[in-house]
Amino acid sequence: MSSITEEVVDSASIAAASTKRKSLWLVAIRNPNVIFGGVILLTMLVIAILAPFLGTVDPTRIDPASRNKKPGTEITYRLDDGTTVKRVAIMGTDSLGRDVYSRVLYGARVSLAVGVAVSIISVAIGMVIGLVSGYVRWADGIIMRIMDGLMAIPGILLAIALVSIWRAGLITVVFAIVVPDVPRVVRLVRSIVLTVREEPYVEGAISVGTPTWILMFRHILPNTVAPLIVQGTFLAAAAILTEAALSFLGIGIPPEIPSWGNIMAEGRTLFRVFPHNILYPGIFLALTVLAINIMGDGLRDTLDPKMSKKV
Amino acid sequence: MSTEVKRPVLEVRNLSVSLPKGGDRVHAVEKVNFTVNPGEIVCLVGESGSGKSVIAFTVMGLLAKALKPTSGEILLEGENILTAGEERLRELRCTRMSMIFQEPMTALNPVMTCGDQIDEVLSTHTQLDAAARKAKIIAILGRVKLPEPERIYGSFPHQLSGGQRQRIMIAMALVLDPVLLIADEPTTALDVTTQAEILKLIAELQEGQGTGVLFITHDFGVVAEIAHRVAVLRWGQLVEMGPTEQILSRPVQGYTKMLISSVPSITPVHRGVRRDGITILRTEKLGKIYTGNAFFQKARVVKAAVDVDLDIRRGETLGIVGESGSGKSTVARCIARLIDPTEGKIYIGDTEIATMSARKLRPHRRRVQIVFQDPYRSMNPRITVGEFIIEGPMNFGLGRQEAMARARKLMETVRLDPNSLDRYPHQFSGGQRQRICIARALAMEPELLIADEAVSALDVSVQKQVLELLDEIRVRLNLAVLFITHDLRVAAQICDYVAVMSKGHVVEYGSAEQVFGSPKADYTKALFAAAPGRHWEFGKFAA
Amino acid sequence: MLDFIARRLIAIVPVLGVVAVFVFLMLRLTPGDPAAVIAGDNATSDQIADIRTKLGLDEPIWTQFAIWIGNVLQGNFGESFFFKKTVAELIAQRVEPTLALAICTLVFAVSISVPIGVMAAYRQGSLIDKAVMGFSVLGFSVPGFVIGYCLIYVFAIELGWLPVQGYVRIGVNFWQFAERMVLPSLTLSVGFVALISRITRASVLEVLNEDYIRTARAKGLSNRVVLMRHALRNAAVPILTVIGLGIAILIGGAVVTESVFGLPGLGRLTVEAVLSRDFPTIQTVILLFSVVYVVINLLIDISYTLFDPRIRY
């Protein structure tokens, strides 16, 4: 027992590195995928916000005189005060004479709003239910049965069913997409809670008498943040696609609102002659979703390496 | 062994293996030289990070891509493996050199029968027909002493125990009589009784065939049991090499001396049984039964602990010793009320806590504190050491200032720098983390401290320091300590009383001297007989 | 084994129960008198009263549910006032194109994606791997209808190799049926291939890190044997699981694809029913797709026993 008194306080062997934990977020934003996707996404965001200033006209304005023009056609606009303006419709016009370029740019607003809204709302609701399910034993059975049931209905069908109940509109479309997403978030959160609560450090916290809510917020919840950000990113991408699909099928957002899905729906009938009505919104849609997915891959690789091994 | 001069089966000359950039050192292995002769068992011994496994994998040519041998040569019967092509290496594997691994549970393909897995070796390396192969496999299964070789042949790995799976691995490795067998900690994941059987089997087989064995281990007990020669490694360098007897009893290098001195003796320390303190913990017929209930399924009942009666007085250490699945950790976790016991009573002082509701229990949580096995998972990586230590006291109403002051004091108690309270867990080593966990437990001013395999994950030299610290704290604070361990040597050094558990039951319970000196239960006797190196008294050397 | 199947069957009862309750409630959640909603816009008050008695709409909700579920279990899904047929007849008419599309897609997608996923895992970091991963992200991101129209534009309009749209029943003319299935199956396959190749790559990569793969290498087996005999079979269970979950994507994709290619299948029917607010049809289609989805996943669950001896139920 004598050696212990001779042993020095071994502060020297404690890593002298920074006192802060290496921040994963710093690593994440340096990931090339995150940068690449982020830049495209940011561009889309700028386009959406600045749509009125990018040489657009009112995207809902119907002009019978200039219906079905091919991209690059010069169009004469008659303004409300009677004067006329000539401008080139770089993406052509649709069958009601609306300017496709303006509609596509304004469409970015709808898509991004749907993506952001759906991912935030699903994650928020899913997190609360998931925490309850993972921590409150008696509630777990009931909650998970309901979630299993909801998951048994293929996502887009559930959204279609909800849209048919609620009738179409931006808010109802958002919630129709949220409902099928929630069970997926619940499962993720619940599985993290169930794993983390078995960790010795959580058991240690229990044994020093830490109240349940502190246990939750301090020791369990932070573990869900990174996976939820990753999940939320992918949900946003999927939501944008689902909204476009619903609108394309004519059961989503009301057709006068310029969304990419609506533009394409409108362009379907005359597709053989005027493919641009589908092509341009299609490119914007695919590019946006691609950017989010690539960013999501990058985030997952850096923030949540365990999950990146799985899928 | 015959007297003629034999060429060594394995010669490692001046071997260096570089680590990828950004590691804590440049070389995983640096300028290592040693040989393995036919019929000889050479132990490579060292603590974690010593590079011993890297050497083994380099010899097999199975090194991870990030690691590159940079110099030297490895001669297998004179043939340099480092310059051999992938094709040639494949030919050599399992025919001239074979390897068995640490984890028998995961080393076999779960979806192939054991027979098929051995058969692959034969069909790859020989021209034998199916019948001849099967005969050879049945024969080797018999040689590794597996019961009913025919049945084992058609079994899947999950149907066998860990020891049996390791025997399958050995059969697979030795079926073509290689000249060299590399065993990478082959018994570390096994219980002590199984370990003894496997060690005996390896020694018998290699002696019969004259196989050279390169045996990787961290356990000096195993070294004493099996090795002809020993090579001690530290930080990738060879510290000392020589015949086992010489290294163990007359080490030259300071590091070797320190290591061997750190090995706990299996003879208990006489510390005088006092039996005068007041009783802190008493359990009465404590039991934990797990029942799985599912539709259409036979109700699976696992009796993890049955009728456990224990008591600990102030200032005493009670050890619970047992193999995996004996129920020792279940008992500890019941007492800490991390799980709810299904039967019996637990008294902390005069308070019965076994059936107490979570709400009523909270004030009593303070009185029992627990330190876990895995120092890396015991601390929340997101909060500082200071926050970690003061969490408990603050839960019980202590102000932040006072709690921090207490934390500083406790850091000194566990011999860490109090100024490092604002650091995060990842900046500390395993041993340091375990000290922090002890400090956190002490911050609650508990009456009973439970150490659940608290030193099992630590290297032997660190383990010694933590054990000494625990004992010093027990004396100073007059604490009652419940010490859970699978390691008989550790138990012998730290416990006043010992309870031996097997299959959920306490099979023997008494003072350490009595249990170690004259065990009564058959199980205890078997357990002690299996302890590796039990005949060797490890000396204490001044470093 | 039988014991296990019985237990799995019982386990899906609550799942389908939740689905049934949801589908039943759909009609009650929509604003307005359910009978009037079912009857459609130009129904007479007699018709509405008739529906009311049939569905027991004056009874308490529990009784209504009992009546409804009783009818459903007998195969009586009600009547579509919009299409002027019983829903059962309507669905029987529309099943073939959807089934054909799903089977073509499944066969095509799985036979492409598993091999490329394995290749990508085996040559991790190589050009093949990057190409597969790149294609997979792209496949996730480009919506099915955009792909569909691109394919139509290139192969049907510009090159004129295949018909643009439409469907011919398999019994009427197999050749015409086949050439009309090519583009829709291809369209629907893109997302599915993206999903399966990705999960195949990930599962194989994970298995390649297992200890028993190291053992297999230590035996002196060639890389090919290690990959095909040891890795792939162990990776089968997660791959199958995702194929099962992917059926949901397939169903969703069918709705869109059928609309693009004018296939008169169940997906197209769903959209038509929603547009005309034909609730009996919507309810039945959702119920049917969900049951199919659950049953396929049940079958996949059972098939695990073929791949992994540890799964002994």
mmCIF file of N, CA, C and O in Angstrom, chain B residues 57 60 62 90 93-94 97 99 101-103 106-112 117-118 120-121 124-125 156 158 169 172 295-297, chain C residues 3 6-7 10 210-223 225 229-231 233-234 307-313:
data_model
loop_
_atom_site.group_PDB
_atom_site.id
_atom_site.type_symbol
_atom_site.label_atom_id
_atom_site.label_comp_id
_atom_site.label_asym_id
_atom_site.label_seq_id
_atom_site.Cartn_x
_atom_site.Cartn_y
_atom_site.Cartn_z
ATOM 1 N N PHE B 57 -0.997 -10.679 -36.693
ATOM 2 C CA PHE B 57 -1.679 -10.479 -37.971
ATOM 3 C C PHE B 57 -0.690 -10.257 -39.114
ATOM 4 O O PHE B 57 -0.968 -10.631 -40.249
ATOM 5 N N MET B 60 0.382 -13.623 -40.394
ATOM 6 C CA MET B 60 -0.637 -14.282 -41.223
ATOM 7 C C MET B 60 -0.886 -13.537 -42.532
ATOM 8 O O MET B 60 -1.603 -14.025 -43.401
ATOM 9 N N LEU B 62 -2.651 -10.835 -42.619
ATOM 10 C CA LEU B 62 -4.048 -10.396 -42.493
ATOM 11 C C LEU B 62 -4.153 -8.988 -41.909
ATOM 12 O O LEU B 62 -5.177 -8.591 -41.383
ATOM 13 N N ARG B 90 -2.104 -17.412 -49.472
ATOM 14 C CA ARG B 90 -3.306 -18.236 -49.342
ATOM 15 C C ARG B 90 -2.947 -19.709 -49.244
ATOM 16 O O ARG B 90 -3.547 -20.463 -48.505
ATOM 17 N N ARG B 93 -1.637 -20.428 -45.669
ATOM 18 C CA ARG B 93 -2.591 -20.347 -44.571
ATOM 19 C C ARG B 93 -3.297 -21.676 -44.369
ATOM 20 O O ARG B 93 -3.785 -22.284 -45.320
ATOM 21 N N CYS B 94 -3.333 -22.087 -43.127
ATOM 22 C CA CYS B 94 -3.997 -23.319 -42.729
ATOM 23 C C CYS B 94 -3.211 -24.570 -43.125
ATOM 24 O O CYS B 94 -3.490 -25.649 -42.647
ATOM 25 N N MET B 97 0.769 -22.434 -41.653
ATOM 26 C CA MET B 97 0.528 -21.589 -40.479
ATOM 27 C C MET B 97 -0.969 -21.370 -40.313
ATOM 28 O O MET B 97 -1.705 -21.200 -41.272
ATOM 29 N N MET B 99 -4.246 -19.780 -37.526
ATOM 30 C CA MET B 99 -4.467 -18.810 -36.461
ATOM 31 C C MET B 99 -5.805 -19.069 -35.789
ATOM 32 O O MET B 99 -6.789 -19.406 -36.442
ATOM 33 N N PHE B 101 -8.507 -17.156 -32.866
ATOM 34 C CA PHE B 101 -8.770 -15.778 -32.458
ATOM 35 C C PHE B 101 -9.368 -15.691 -31.056
ATOM 36 O O PHE B 101 -9.728 -16.694 -30.449
ATOM 37 N N GLN B 102 -9.515 -14.434 -30.632
ATOM 38 C CA GLN B 102 -9.980 -14.190 -29.275
ATOM 39 C C GLN B 102 -11.452 -14.534 -29.066
ATOM 40 O O GLN B 102 -11.823 -15.103 -28.061
ATOM 41 N N GLU B 103 -12.291 -14.143 -30.033
ATOM 42 C CA GLU B 103 -13.736 -14.239 -29.817
ATOM 43 C C GLU B 103 -14.327 -15.461 -30.513
ATOM 44 O O GLU B 103 -14.714 -15.390 -31.670
ATOM 45 N N THR B 106 -17.828 -15.054 -32.369
ATOM 46 C CA THR B 106 -18.055 -14.391 -33.649
ATOM 47 C C THR B 106 -17.114 -14.871 -34.743
ATOM 48 O O THR B 106 -17.216 -14.442 -35.877
ATOM 49 N N ALA B 107 -16.195 -15.758 -34.401
ATOM 50 C CA ALA B 107 -15.176 -16.130 -35.379
ATOM 51 C C ALA B 107 -15.655 -17.198 -36.364
ATOM 52 O O ALA B 107 -14.989 -17.479 -37.344
ATOM 53 N N LEU B 108 -16.805 -17.793 -36.088
ATOM 54 C CA LEU B 108 -17.326 -18.806 -37.005
ATOM 55 C C LEU B 108 -18.519 -18.246 -37.759
ATOM 56 O O LEU B 108 -19.322 -17.494 -37.198
ATOM 57 N N ASN B 109 -18.634 -18.652 -39.026
ATOM 58 C CA ASN B 109 -19.756 -18.195 -39.847
ATOM 59 C C ASN B 109 -21.068 -18.770 -39.300
ATOM 60 O O ASN B 109 -21.236 -19.984 -39.261
ATOM 61 N N PRO B 110 -22.000 -17.898 -38.904
ATOM 62 C CA PRO B 110 -23.219 -18.389 -38.238
ATOM 63 C C PRO B 110 -24.157 -19.177 -39.135
ATOM 64 O O PRO B 110 -25.017 -19.883 -38.632
ATOM 65 N N VAL B 111 -24.016 -19.044 -40.458
ATOM 66 C CA VAL B 111 -24.982 -19.715 -41.321
ATOM 67 C C VAL B 111 -24.426 -20.978 -41.977
ATOM 68 O O VAL B 111 -25.074 -21.565 -42.829
ATOM 69 N N MET B 112 -23.232 -21.414 -41.564
ATOM 70 C CA MET B 112 -22.687 -22.668 -42.102
ATOM 71 C C MET B 112 -22.475 -23.653 -40.954
ATOM 72 O O MET B 112 -22.127 -23.253 -39.852
ATOM 73 N N GLN B 117 -17.544 -25.809 -42.446
ATOM 74 C CA GLN B 117 -16.502 -24.782 -42.319
ATOM 75 C C GLN B 117 -15.111 -25.414 -42.267
ATOM 76 O O GLN B 117 -14.151 -24.847 -42.786
ATOM 77 N N ILE B 118 -15.015 -26.578 -41.634
ATOM 78 C CA ILE B 118 -13.720 -27.259 -41.634
ATOM 79 C C ILE B 118 -13.472 -27.875 -43.013
ATOM 80 O O ILE B 118 -12.360 -27.873 -43.528
ATOM 81 N N GLU B 120 -14.208 -26.745 -45.811
ATOM 82 C CA GLU B 120 -13.685 -25.739 -46.735
ATOM 83 C C GLU B 120 -12.162 -25.752 -46.769
ATOM 84 O O GLU B 120 -11.556 -25.580 -47.816
ATOM 85 N N VAL B 121 -11.565 -25.920 -45.582
ATOM 86 C CA VAL B 121 -10.099 -25.941 -45.511
ATOM 87 C C VAL B 121 -9.573 -27.084 -46.358
ATOM 88 O O VAL B 121 -8.655 -26.913 -47.163
ATOM 89 N N THR B 124 -10.166 -26.716 -50.141
ATOM 90 C CA THR B 124 -9.327 -25.680 -50.748
ATOM 91 C C THR B 124 -7.886 -26.146 -50.909
ATOM 92 O O THR B 124 -7.246 -25.871 -51.912
ATOM 93 N N HIS B 125 -7.395 -26.850 -49.881
ATOM 94 C CA HIS B 125 -5.954 -27.121 -49.865
ATOM 95 C C HIS B 125 -5.564 -28.559 -50.214
ATOM 96 O O HIS B 125 -4.394 -28.863 -50.312
ATOM 97 N N PHE B 156 -24.713 -26.037 -36.141
ATOM 98 C CA PHE B 156 -24.362 -24.640 -36.415
ATOM 99 C C PHE B 156 -23.681 -24.056 -35.193
ATOM 100 O O PHE B 156 -23.939 -24.485 -34.067
ATOM 101 N N HIS B 158 -24.119 -21.491 -33.388
ATOM 102 C CA HIS B 158 -24.903 -20.978 -32.264
ATOM 103 C C HIS B 158 -25.441 -22.081 -31.380
ATOM 104 O O HIS B 158 -25.936 -21.818 -30.295
ATOM 105 N N MET B 169 -12.542 -24.033 -33.757
ATOM 106 C CA MET B 169 -11.509 -23.187 -34.360
ATOM 107 C C MET B 169 -10.166 -23.906 -34.339
ATOM 108 O O MET B 169 -9.402 -23.866 -35.310
ATOM 109 N N MET B 172 -10.113 -26.630 -36.874
ATOM 110 C CA MET B 172 -9.963 -26.061 -38.204
ATOM 111 C C MET B 172 -8.517 -25.649 -38.456
ATOM 112 O O MET B 172 -7.952 -25.873 -39.525
ATOM 113 N N PHE B 295 -46.867 -14.931 -26.842
ATOM 114 C CA PHE B 295 -47.899 -15.859 -27.276
ATOM 115 C C PHE B 295 -47.266 -17.145 -27.779
ATOM 116 O O PHE B 295 -46.237 -17.128 -28.431
ATOM 117 N N PHE B 296 -47.893 -18.240 -27.509
ATOM 118 C CA PHE B 296 -47.513 -19.521 -28.086
ATOM 119 C C PHE B 296 -46.104 -19.958 -27.732
ATOM 120 O O PHE B 296 -45.576 -20.886 -28.274
ATOM 121 N N GLN B 297 -45.445 -19.202 -26.844
ATOM 122 C CA GLN B 297 -44.083 -19.578 -26.533
ATOM 123 C C GLN B 297 -44.077 -20.169 -25.142
ATOM 124 O O GLN B 297 -44.809 -19.695 -24.274
ATOM 125 N N ASP C 3 -45.742 -23.409 -35.596
ATOM 126 C CA ASP C 3 -45.927 -22.631 -34.399
ATOM 127 C C ASP C 3 -45.547 -21.173 -34.647
ATOM 128 O O ASP C 3 -46.263 -20.244 -34.320
ATOM 129 N N ALA C 6 -47.956 -19.394 -37.022
ATOM 130 C CA ALA C 6 -49.169 -19.035 -36.284
ATOM 131 C C ALA C 6 -48.926 -17.772 -35.453
ATOM 132 O O ALA C 6 -49.744 -16.850 -35.435
ATOM 133 N N ARG C 7 -47.777 -17.719 -34.804
ATOM 134 C CA ARG C 7 -47.494 -16.555 -33.957
ATOM 135 C C ARG C 7 -47.353 -15.285 -34.784
ATOM 136 O O ARG C 7 -47.822 -14.221 -34.401
ATOM 137 N N ILE C 10 -50.735 -14.056 -35.807
ATOM 138 C CA ILE C 10 -51.420 -13.351 -34.721
ATOM 139 C C ILE C 10 -50.830 -11.960 -34.536
ATOM 140 O O ILE C 10 -51.540 -11.001 -34.270
ATOM 141 N N GLU C 210 -16.904 -8.592 -40.336
ATOM 142 C CA GLU C 210 -17.139 -9.543 -39.253
ATOM 143 C C GLU C 210 -15.921 -10.431 -39.027
ATOM 144 O O GLU C 210 -15.125 -10.665 -39.929
ATOM 145 N N ASP C 211 -15.852 -10.949 -37.803
ATOM 146 C CA ASP C 211 -14.734 -11.826 -37.450
ATOM 147 C C ASP C 211 -14.677 -13.082 -38.315
ATOM 148 O O ASP C 211 -13.606 -13.556 -38.654
ATOM 149 N N TYR C 212 -15.864 -13.625 -38.677
ATOM 150 C CA TYR C 212 -15.812 -14.886 -39.417
ATOM 151 C C TYR C 212 -15.297 -14.708 -40.825
ATOM 152 O O TYR C 212 -14.860 -15.675 -41.458
ATOM 153 N N ILE C 213 -15.340 -13.489 -41.348
ATOM 154 C CA ILE C 213 -14.731 -13.228 -42.644
ATOM 155 C C ILE C 213 -13.207 -13.291 -42.499
ATOM 156 O O ILE C 213 -12.504 -13.844 -43.338
ATOM 157 N N ARG C 214 -12.721 -12.751 -41.386
ATOM 158 C CA ARG C 214 -11.297 -12.843 -41.095
ATOM 159 C C ARG C 214 -10.882 -14.311 -40.988
ATOM 160 O O ARG C 214 -9.861 -14.732 -41.526
ATOM 161 N N THR C 215 -11.724 -15.095 -40.297
ATOM 162 C CA THR C 215 -11.444 -16.523 -40.183
ATOM 163 C C THR C 215 -11.369 -17.161 -41.568
ATOM 164 O O THR C 215 -10.453 -17.928 -41.854
ATOM 165 N N ALA C 216 -12.345 -16.813 -42.416
ATOM 166 C CA ALA C 216 -12.371 -17.398 -43.753
ATOM 167 C C ALA C 216 -11.100 -17.045 -44.521
ATOM 168 O O ALA C 216 -10.525 -17.879 -45.223
ATOM 169 N N ARG C 217 -10.627 -15.807 -44.344
ATOM 170 C CA ARG C 217 -9.376 -15.427 -45.030
ATOM 171 C C ARG C 217 -8.208 -16.207 -44.451
ATOM 172 O O ARG C 217 -7.319 -16.633 -45.175
ATOM 173 N N ALA C 218 -8.237 -16.385 -43.121
ATOM 174 C CA ALA C 218 -7.127 -17.098 -42.469
ATOM 175 C C ALA C 218 -7.078 -18.546 -42.904
ATOM 176 O O ALA C 218 -6.088 -19.230 -42.724
ATOM 177 N N LYS C 219 -8.182 -19.046 -43.473
ATOM 178 C CA LYS C 219 -8.199 -20.418 -43.970
ATOM 179 C C LYS C 219 -7.517 -20.527 -45.323
ATOM 180 O O LYS C 219 -7.323 -21.613 -45.829
ATOM 181 N N GLY C 220 -7.238 -19.389 -45.946
ATOM 182 C CA GLY C 220 -6.613 -19.420 -47.262
ATOM 183 C C GLY C 220 -7.624 -19.498 -48.392
ATOM 184 O O GLY C 220 -7.302 -19.924 -49.489
ATOM 185 N N LEU C 221 -8.872 -19.084 -48.140
ATOM 186 C CA LEU C 221 -9.879 -19.082 -49.208
ATOM 187 C C LEU C 221 -9.644 -17.890 -50.125
ATOM 188 O O LEU C 221 -9.141 -16.857 -49.699
ATOM 189 N N SER C 222 -10.059 -18.039 -51.383
ATOM 190 C CA SER C 222 -9.890 -16.926 -52.305
ATOM 191 C C SER C 222 -10.940 -15.860 -52.009
ATOM 192 O O SER C 222 -11.974 -16.136 -51.388
ATOM 193 N N ASN C 223 -10.668 -14.650 -52.452
ATOM 194 C CA ASN C 223 -11.574 -13.540 -52.188
ATOM 195 C C ASN C 223 -12.980 -13.811 -52.711
ATOM 196 O O ASN C 223 -13.967 -13.435 -52.100
ATOM 197 N N VAL C 225 -14.516 -16.694 -53.091
ATOM 198 C CA VAL C 225 -15.230 -17.638 -52.234
ATOM 199 C C VAL C 225 -15.670 -16.938 -50.936
ATOM 200 O O VAL C 225 -16.791 -17.111 -50.463
ATOM 201 N N ARG C 229 -19.575 -17.117 -50.724
ATOM 202 C CA ARG C 229 -20.036 -18.153 -49.811
ATOM 203 C C ARG C 229 -20.264 -17.609 -48.400
ATOM 204 O O ARG C 229 -21.197 -17.995 -47.731
ATOM 205 N N HIS C 230 -19.389 -16.704 -47.968
ATOM 206 C CA HIS C 230 -19.498 -16.270 -46.575
ATOM 207 C C HIS C 230 -20.222 -14.939 -46.410
ATOM 208 O O HIS C 230 -21.013 -14.779 -45.494
ATOM 209 N N ALA C 231 -19.923 -13.983 -47.287
ATOM 210 C CA ALA C 231 -20.479 -12.645 -47.064
ATOM 211 C C ALA C 231 -21.923 -12.528 -47.528
ATOM 212 O O ALA C 231 -22.791 -12.100 -46.779
ATOM 213 N N ARG C 233 -24.428 -14.567 -48.154
ATOM 214 C CA ARG C 233 -25.518 -15.255 -47.476
ATOM 215 C C ARG C 233 -25.828 -14.611 -46.136
ATOM 216 O O ARG C 233 -26.970 -14.550 -45.697
ATOM 217 N N ASN C 234 -24.779 -14.114 -45.482
ATOM 218 C CA ASN C 234 -25.022 -13.438 -44.211
ATOM 219 C C ASN C 234 -25.671 -12.070 -44.402
ATOM 220 O O ASN C 234 -26.288 -11.551 -43.484
ATOM 221 N N PHE C 307 -32.369 -18.570 -44.656
ATOM 222 C CA PHE C 307 -31.038 -17.987 -44.791
ATOM 223 C C PHE C 307 -30.230 -18.043 -43.509
ATOM 224 O O PHE C 307 -29.017 -18.043 -43.544
ATOM 225 N N ASP C 308 -30.914 -18.017 -42.389
ATOM 226 C CA ASP C 308 -30.184 -17.930 -41.143
ATOM 227 C C ASP C 308 -30.689 -18.973 -40.153
ATOM 228 O O ASP C 308 -31.804 -18.865 -39.651
ATOM 229 N N PRO C 309 -29.867 -19.982 -39.881
ATOM 230 C CA PRO C 309 -30.316 -21.056 -38.990
ATOM 231 C C PRO C 309 -30.547 -20.574 -37.552
ATOM 232 O O PRO C 309 -31.198 -21.250 -36.779
ATOM 233 N N ARG C 310 -29.993 -19.393 -37.205
ATOM 234 C CA ARG C 310 -30.184 -18.920 -35.840
ATOM 235 C C ARG C 310 -31.619 -18.510 -35.593
ATOM 236 O O ARG C 310 -32.085 -18.475 -34.475
ATOM 237 N N ILE C 311 -32.309 -18.121 -36.685
ATOM 238 C CA ILE C 311 -33.690 -17.684 -36.513
ATOM 239 C C ILE C 311 -34.563 -18.929 -36.432
ATOM 240 O O ILE C 311 -34.948 -19.513 -37.421
ATOM 241 N N ARG C 312 -34.795 -19.360 -35.218
ATOM 242 C CA ARG C 312 -35.657 -20.522 -34.983
ATOM 243 C C ARG C 312 -36.813 -20.029 -34.151
ATOM 244 O O ARG C 312 -36.675 -19.759 -32.981
ATOM 245 N N TYR C 313 -37.920 -19.929 -34.809
ATOM 246 C CA TYR C 313 -39.010 -19.283 -34.087
ATOM 247 C C TYR C 313 -39.738 -20.255 -33.179
ATOM 248 O O TYR C 313 -39.793 -21.415 -33.430
#
